[in-house]
Amino acid sequence: MFTSLWPLPTLYFIWLVTDWQTPERGGRRKMSVRRWRVWEHLRDFFPMKLVKTAELNPKKNYILGCHPHGIMSTGAFTCFSTESCGFTELFPGVRSTLVILAGLFRIPFYRDYLMSAGLLPVSKPSISHLLSQSGKGNAVVIVIGGAAESLASSPGENTVVVRQRKGFVRLALEFGADLVPVYSFGENELFRQVIFSEGGLGRRLQDLFKKIMGFAPCLFVGERMLFIPYRTPITTVVGSPISVPKCATPTEEEVDHYHRLYMEGLSKLFHEHKVSCGLAESHKLRII
């Protein structure tokens, strides 16, 4: 702003103001970005695979709950925000949209990249627009556990935070969107995280930061240069849809009913596929 190039940031600022609500109105998806060659290299590095267990009707809308969050939700991003794992071919007529931390869409330029990859904010206006104003065949992907689940990410652990999270079920009922559980096997194996004990100073500081900023500061290390993830296969399994009726004002009993069905579907998905995805039969899913 204080150089001879001041017209450029000024014009961008004007554009930013006029474009501020676009992320909550469907964004600006570009298939060319989702098909960048670099995403194929990312897929092959681990490698990653997307597994289909049931058909998704392109004449319906869906809310996909993806677990676990891990440190960076690598499986969710690669499978649902790029075309490298073949989502379009596996589910023809269905368009996946991963919704992420809303604060990221306030960052100049970065917000434009996020929207071009089909990413949108995880806010009620954004999700409501996708489920009501964008026709049928929309699959909104939400990493349900969010920052709280990232703090439980550790190799060998299969912990998901969903028992008290019912907002996504309420939205599904309001718009008649079917619920689909998704589990990314191997997500928690990518980094080694320092896990602070509940109630300890370290955990209290993490929770305070999460409350203020919306995401959790995880202390983790990778394979090389500390931040390069371990090359562990990730298999993202998309479960069977749970039929949800449309109810403009769902009752607490209705929300609890479909929330329970969702948790049962997630548990069933985990136990049916854990052995084929590299886990031992003794592994259990912990839902908190």
Short mmCIF file of C-alpha atoms in Angstrom, two decimals:
data_model
loop_
_atom_site.label_atom_id
_atom_site.label_comp_id
_atom_site.label_asym_id
_atom_site.label_seq_id
_atom_site.Cartn_x
_atom_site.Cartn_y
_atom_site.Cartn_z
CA MET A 1 0.00 0.00 0.00
CA PHE A 2 2.95 2.34 0.48
CA THR A 3 4.73 1.73 -2.82
CA SER A 4 4.06 2.56 -6.44
CA LEU A 5 2.16 -0.76 -6.64
CA TRP A 6 -0.59 0.48 -4.32
CA PRO A 7 -3.33 0.16 -7.00
CA LEU A 8 -2.97 -3.65 -6.98
CA PRO A 9 -3.76 -4.27 -3.29
CA THR A 10 -6.42 -1.56 -3.46
CA LEU A 11 -8.18 -3.29 -6.34
CA TYR A 12 -7.90 -6.66 -4.59
CA PHE A 13 -9.32 -5.18 -1.38
CA ILE A 14 -12.31 -3.84 -3.31
CA TRP A 15 -12.74 -7.25 -4.93
CA LEU A 16 -12.46 -8.92 -1.51
CA VAL A 17 -15.23 -6.77 -0.05
CA THR A 18 -17.60 -7.43 -2.94
CA ASP A 19 -16.73 -11.15 -2.94
CA TRP A 20 -16.85 -11.67 0.85
CA GLN A 21 -20.02 -13.80 0.89
CA THR A 22 -19.11 -16.02 -2.06
CA PRO A 23 -17.74 -18.90 0.08
CA GLU A 24 -21.16 -19.21 1.74
CA ARG A 25 -22.94 -19.08 -1.62
CA GLY A 26 -21.39 -22.08 -3.32
CA GLY A 27 -17.90 -20.74 -4.02
CA ARG A 28 -16.07 -20.99 -7.36
CA ARG A 29 -15.08 -24.57 -8.08
CA LYS A 30 -12.63 -25.22 -10.93
CA MET A 31 -12.25 -28.81 -12.08
CA SER A 32 -8.87 -27.95 -13.57
CA VAL A 33 -7.54 -27.26 -10.05
CA ARG A 34 -9.04 -30.47 -8.67
CA ARG A 35 -7.30 -32.37 -11.47
CA TRP A 36 -3.81 -30.92 -10.99
CA ARG A 37 -1.14 -33.55 -11.54
CA VAL A 38 0.36 -32.83 -8.12
CA TRP A 39 -2.65 -34.48 -6.46
CA GLU A 40 -1.78 -37.77 -8.15
CA HIS A 41 1.71 -37.55 -6.67
CA LEU A 42 0.16 -36.84 -3.26
CA ARG A 43 -2.10 -39.89 -3.64
CA ASP A 44 0.78 -42.15 -4.64
CA PHE A 45 3.11 -40.95 -1.88
CA PHE A 46 1.24 -42.85 0.87
CA PRO A 47 -0.62 -44.31 -1.19
CA MET A 48 -4.30 -43.40 -0.79
CA LYS A 49 -7.40 -45.23 -1.96
CA LEU A 50 -11.12 -44.46 -1.98
CA VAL A 51 -13.44 -47.45 -1.42
CA LYS A 52 -17.12 -47.50 -2.35
CA THR A 53 -19.47 -49.80 -0.44
CA ALA A 54 -22.86 -48.58 -1.73
CA GLU A 55 -24.38 -46.45 -4.46
CA LEU A 56 -25.20 -42.78 -3.91
CA ASN A 57 -28.28 -41.67 -5.82
CA PRO A 58 -27.45 -38.50 -7.80
CA LYS A 59 -31.07 -37.37 -7.31
CA LYS A 60 -30.50 -36.92 -3.58
CA ASN A 61 -28.28 -34.80 -1.37
CA TYR A 62 -25.95 -36.20 1.30
CA ILE A 63 -23.96 -35.24 4.36
CA LEU A 64 -20.83 -37.37 4.63
CA GLY A 65 -19.31 -37.50 8.09
CA CYS A 66 -15.59 -38.20 7.74
CA HIS A 67 -13.52 -39.69 10.58
CA PRO A 68 -10.97 -39.42 12.05
CA HIS A 69 -9.65 -35.88 11.71
CA GLY A 70 -6.01 -36.86 12.24
CA ILE A 71 -3.52 -34.01 12.18
CA MET A 72 -4.31 -32.64 8.70
CA SER A 73 -7.32 -34.62 7.37
CA THR A 74 -5.15 -35.76 4.48
CA GLY A 75 -7.49 -38.55 3.41
CA ALA A 76 -10.57 -36.31 3.39
CA PHE A 77 -8.83 -33.63 1.36
CA THR A 78 -7.32 -35.96 -1.23
CA CYS A 79 -10.45 -38.07 -1.74
CA PHE A 80 -13.09 -35.33 -1.71
CA SER A 81 -11.33 -32.13 -2.82
CA THR A 82 -9.29 -33.59 -5.67
CA GLU A 83 -10.12 -36.04 -8.43
CA SER A 84 -6.98 -38.14 -7.87
CA CYS A 85 -8.86 -40.93 -6.06
CA GLY A 86 -11.66 -41.10 -8.62
CA PHE A 87 -14.67 -39.85 -6.66
CA THR A 88 -16.47 -38.70 -9.82
CA GLU A 89 -15.98 -42.09 -11.48
CA LEU A 90 -17.07 -44.04 -8.39
CA PHE A 91 -20.12 -41.86 -7.74
CA PRO A 92 -21.29 -40.47 -11.10
CA GLY A 93 -23.59 -37.49 -10.84
CA VAL A 94 -22.59 -36.71 -7.25
CA ARG A 95 -20.45 -33.67 -6.45
CA SER A 96 -18.35 -33.75 -3.26
CA THR A 97 -17.64 -30.59 -1.28
CA LEU A 98 -15.36 -30.67 1.74
CA VAL A 99 -16.23 -27.97 4.28
CA ILE A 100 -13.44 -26.67 6.51
CA LEU A 101 -12.59 -24.01 9.09
CA ALA A 102 -14.45 -20.82 8.16
CA GLY A 103 -11.60 -18.54 9.27
CA LEU A 104 -9.43 -19.76 6.40
CA PHE A 105 -11.72 -17.96 3.96
CA ARG A 106 -10.75 -14.62 5.47
CA ILE A 107 -7.15 -14.98 4.28
CA PRO A 108 -6.56 -12.99 1.06
CA PHE A 109 -5.62 -15.02 -2.02
CA TYR A 110 -5.61 -18.28 -0.05
CA ARG A 111 -9.40 -18.14 0.08
CA ASP A 112 -9.51 -17.98 -3.72
CA TYR A 113 -7.35 -21.11 -4.00
CA LEU A 114 -9.56 -22.93 -1.48
CA MET A 115 -12.73 -22.12 -3.40
CA SER A 116 -11.16 -23.15 -6.71
CA ALA A 117 -10.51 -26.60 -5.21
CA GLY A 118 -14.16 -26.81 -4.18
CA LEU A 119 -13.56 -26.21 -0.47
CA LEU A 120 -16.15 -24.19 1.44
CA PRO A 121 -16.58 -23.03 5.08
CA VAL A 122 -18.16 -25.35 7.62
CA SER A 123 -20.91 -22.90 8.54
CA LYS A 124 -24.67 -23.25 8.54
CA PRO A 125 -25.22 -20.69 5.72
CA SER A 126 -22.66 -22.46 3.53
CA ILE A 127 -24.04 -25.97 4.11
CA SER A 128 -27.65 -24.76 3.85
CA HIS A 129 -26.89 -23.20 0.47
CA LEU A 130 -25.37 -26.44 -0.81
CA LEU A 131 -28.32 -28.52 0.35
CA SER A 132 -31.08 -26.15 -0.77
CA GLN A 133 -29.85 -23.88 -3.57
CA SER A 134 -27.50 -26.09 -5.60
CA GLY A 135 -29.86 -28.75 -6.90
CA LYS A 136 -29.42 -32.46 -6.21
CA GLY A 137 -26.37 -34.71 -6.19
CA ASN A 138 -24.47 -32.72 -3.56
CA ALA A 139 -22.32 -34.56 -1.03
CA VAL A 140 -21.25 -32.22 1.76
CA VAL A 141 -18.25 -33.72 3.54
CA ILE A 142 -17.80 -32.70 7.19
CA VAL A 143 -14.91 -33.82 9.39
CA ILE A 144 -17.22 -34.15 12.37
CA GLY A 145 -14.64 -34.40 15.16
CA GLY A 146 -12.83 -31.22 14.16
CA ALA A 147 -10.11 -29.78 16.36
CA ALA A 148 -11.10 -31.85 19.39
CA GLU A 149 -10.59 -35.05 17.43
CA SER A 150 -7.19 -33.92 16.17
CA LEU A 151 -5.96 -33.80 19.78
CA ALA A 152 -6.78 -37.52 20.09
CA SER A 153 -4.87 -38.41 16.92
CA SER A 154 -2.13 -40.93 17.63
CA PRO A 155 -0.78 -44.07 15.90
CA GLY A 156 -2.69 -47.16 16.94
CA GLU A 157 -5.62 -45.14 18.29
CA ASN A 158 -9.08 -45.11 16.72
CA THR A 159 -10.93 -42.41 18.64
CA VAL A 160 -13.70 -40.30 17.11
CA VAL A 161 -15.46 -37.32 18.68
CA VAL A 162 -19.12 -37.49 17.70
CA ARG A 163 -21.26 -38.50 20.70
CA GLN A 164 -22.20 -34.91 21.59
CA ARG A 165 -22.03 -33.51 18.05
CA LYS A 166 -25.54 -33.44 16.61
CA GLY A 167 -25.64 -30.27 14.52
CA PHE A 168 -24.93 -32.15 11.29
CA VAL A 169 -27.84 -34.52 12.01
CA ARG A 170 -30.18 -31.57 12.58
CA LEU A 171 -29.11 -30.08 9.23
CA ALA A 172 -29.65 -33.42 7.51
CA LEU A 173 -33.22 -33.53 8.87
CA GLU A 174 -33.95 -29.91 7.96
CA PHE A 175 -33.01 -30.51 4.32
CA GLY A 176 -33.77 -34.21 3.96
CA ALA A 177 -30.15 -35.11 3.21
CA ASP A 178 -29.11 -38.71 3.81
CA LEU A 179 -26.27 -39.33 6.26
CA VAL A 180 -23.21 -41.31 5.14
CA PRO A 181 -20.46 -42.43 7.56
CA VAL A 182 -16.89 -42.36 6.19
CA TYR A 183 -13.73 -43.69 7.83
CA SER A 184 -10.14 -43.04 6.72
CA PHE A 185 -8.06 -45.98 7.90
CA GLY A 186 -4.43 -44.96 8.40
CA GLU A 187 -5.12 -41.25 8.94
CA ASN A 188 -3.89 -41.36 12.53
CA GLU A 189 -0.65 -43.08 11.52
CA LEU A 190 0.81 -40.16 9.52
CA PHE A 191 2.31 -38.27 12.46
CA ARG A 192 3.49 -38.91 16.00
CA GLN A 193 1.79 -36.48 18.36
CA VAL A 194 2.57 -35.46 21.91
CA ILE A 195 -0.63 -36.28 23.82
CA PHE A 196 -1.14 -34.19 26.94
CA SER A 197 -3.12 -35.68 29.81
CA GLU A 198 -6.65 -34.42 30.42
CA GLY A 199 -6.61 -31.57 32.93
CA GLY A 200 -2.86 -30.96 32.59
CA LEU A 201 -1.39 -27.56 31.80
CA GLY A 202 -0.51 -28.50 28.23
CA ARG A 203 -4.02 -29.75 27.45
CA ARG A 204 -5.63 -26.71 29.09
CA LEU A 205 -3.52 -24.41 26.91
CA GLN A 206 -4.50 -26.39 23.80
CA ASP A 207 -8.18 -26.18 24.72
CA LEU A 208 -7.90 -22.43 25.38
CA PHE A 209 -6.22 -21.86 22.00
CA LYS A 210 -8.88 -24.01 20.30
CA LYS A 211 -11.66 -22.02 21.94
CA ILE A 212 -10.20 -18.71 20.77
CA MET A 213 -8.87 -19.63 17.31
CA GLY A 214 -11.13 -22.52 16.30
CA PHE A 215 -8.33 -25.06 15.75
CA ALA A 216 -5.99 -26.94 18.06
CA PRO A 217 -2.18 -26.47 18.16
CA CYS A 218 -0.93 -30.06 17.93
CA LEU A 219 2.69 -30.91 18.76
CA PHE A 220 3.70 -33.56 16.24
CA VAL A 221 6.62 -34.91 14.23
CA GLY A 222 6.79 -36.71 10.92
CA GLU A 223 9.23 -38.97 9.15
CA ARG A 224 11.65 -36.47 7.63
CA MET A 225 12.29 -32.83 8.43
CA LEU A 226 9.75 -33.27 11.24
CA PHE A 227 6.72 -32.26 9.16
CA ILE A 228 6.84 -34.80 6.29
CA PRO A 229 4.22 -37.47 7.13
CA TYR A 230 5.08 -41.14 7.43
CA ARG A 231 4.36 -43.10 4.25
CA THR A 232 1.44 -45.10 5.59
CA PRO A 233 -1.38 -46.30 3.30
CA ILE A 234 -4.69 -44.47 3.78
CA THR A 235 -7.91 -46.18 2.77
CA THR A 236 -11.01 -44.01 2.90
CA VAL A 237 -14.16 -46.14 3.00
CA VAL A 238 -17.53 -44.57 2.14
CA GLY A 239 -20.34 -46.37 3.96
CA SER A 240 -23.98 -46.96 3.10
CA PRO A 241 -26.35 -43.98 3.23
CA ILE A 242 -28.79 -43.68 6.12
CA SER A 243 -32.13 -42.49 4.80
CA VAL A 244 -33.24 -39.27 6.52
CA PRO A 245 -36.69 -37.67 6.07
CA LYS A 246 -37.13 -33.95 5.55
CA CYS A 247 -38.36 -32.16 8.66
CA ALA A 248 -38.19 -28.35 8.80
CA THR A 249 -38.23 -28.27 12.60
CA PRO A 250 -36.89 -31.60 13.89
CA THR A 251 -37.51 -32.52 17.51
CA GLU A 252 -34.75 -33.55 19.90
CA GLU A 253 -36.08 -37.11 19.79
CA GLU A 254 -35.76 -37.21 16.00
CA VAL A 255 -32.23 -35.76 16.14
CA ASP A 256 -31.21 -38.29 18.79
CA HIS A 257 -32.70 -41.17 16.79
CA TYR A 258 -30.80 -40.44 13.58
CA HIS A 259 -27.67 -39.52 15.52
CA ARG A 260 -27.78 -42.97 17.12
CA LEU A 261 -28.30 -44.61 13.71
CA TYR A 262 -25.30 -42.69 12.40
CA MET A 263 -23.02 -43.83 15.24
CA GLU A 264 -24.18 -47.43 14.75
CA GLY A 265 -23.47 -47.15 11.01
CA LEU A 266 -20.02 -45.71 11.67
CA SER A 267 -19.17 -48.48 14.14
CA LYS A 268 -20.39 -51.14 11.71
CA LEU A 269 -18.35 -49.62 8.87
CA PHE A 270 -15.20 -49.61 11.01
CA HIS A 271 -15.49 -53.20 12.17
CA GLU A 272 -16.42 -54.57 8.73
CA HIS A 273 -13.39 -53.03 7.01
CA LYS A 274 -10.68 -52.74 9.67
CA VAL A 275 -8.94 -56.04 8.84
CA SER A 276 -8.94 -55.47 5.07
CA CYS A 277 -7.54 -51.98 5.70
CA GLY A 278 -4.55 -53.14 7.74
CA LEU A 279 -5.82 -53.22 11.32
CA ALA A 280 -5.89 -56.22 13.62
CA GLU A 281 -9.18 -57.86 14.55
CA SER A 282 -8.61 -56.72 18.13
CA HIS A 283 -8.77 -53.00 17.24
CA LYS A 284 -11.80 -51.20 18.66
CA LEU A 285 -13.47 -47.93 17.71
CA ARG A 286 -13.75 -45.51 20.62
CA ILE A 287 -16.59 -43.02 20.27
CA ILE A 288 -16.49 -40.07 22.68
#
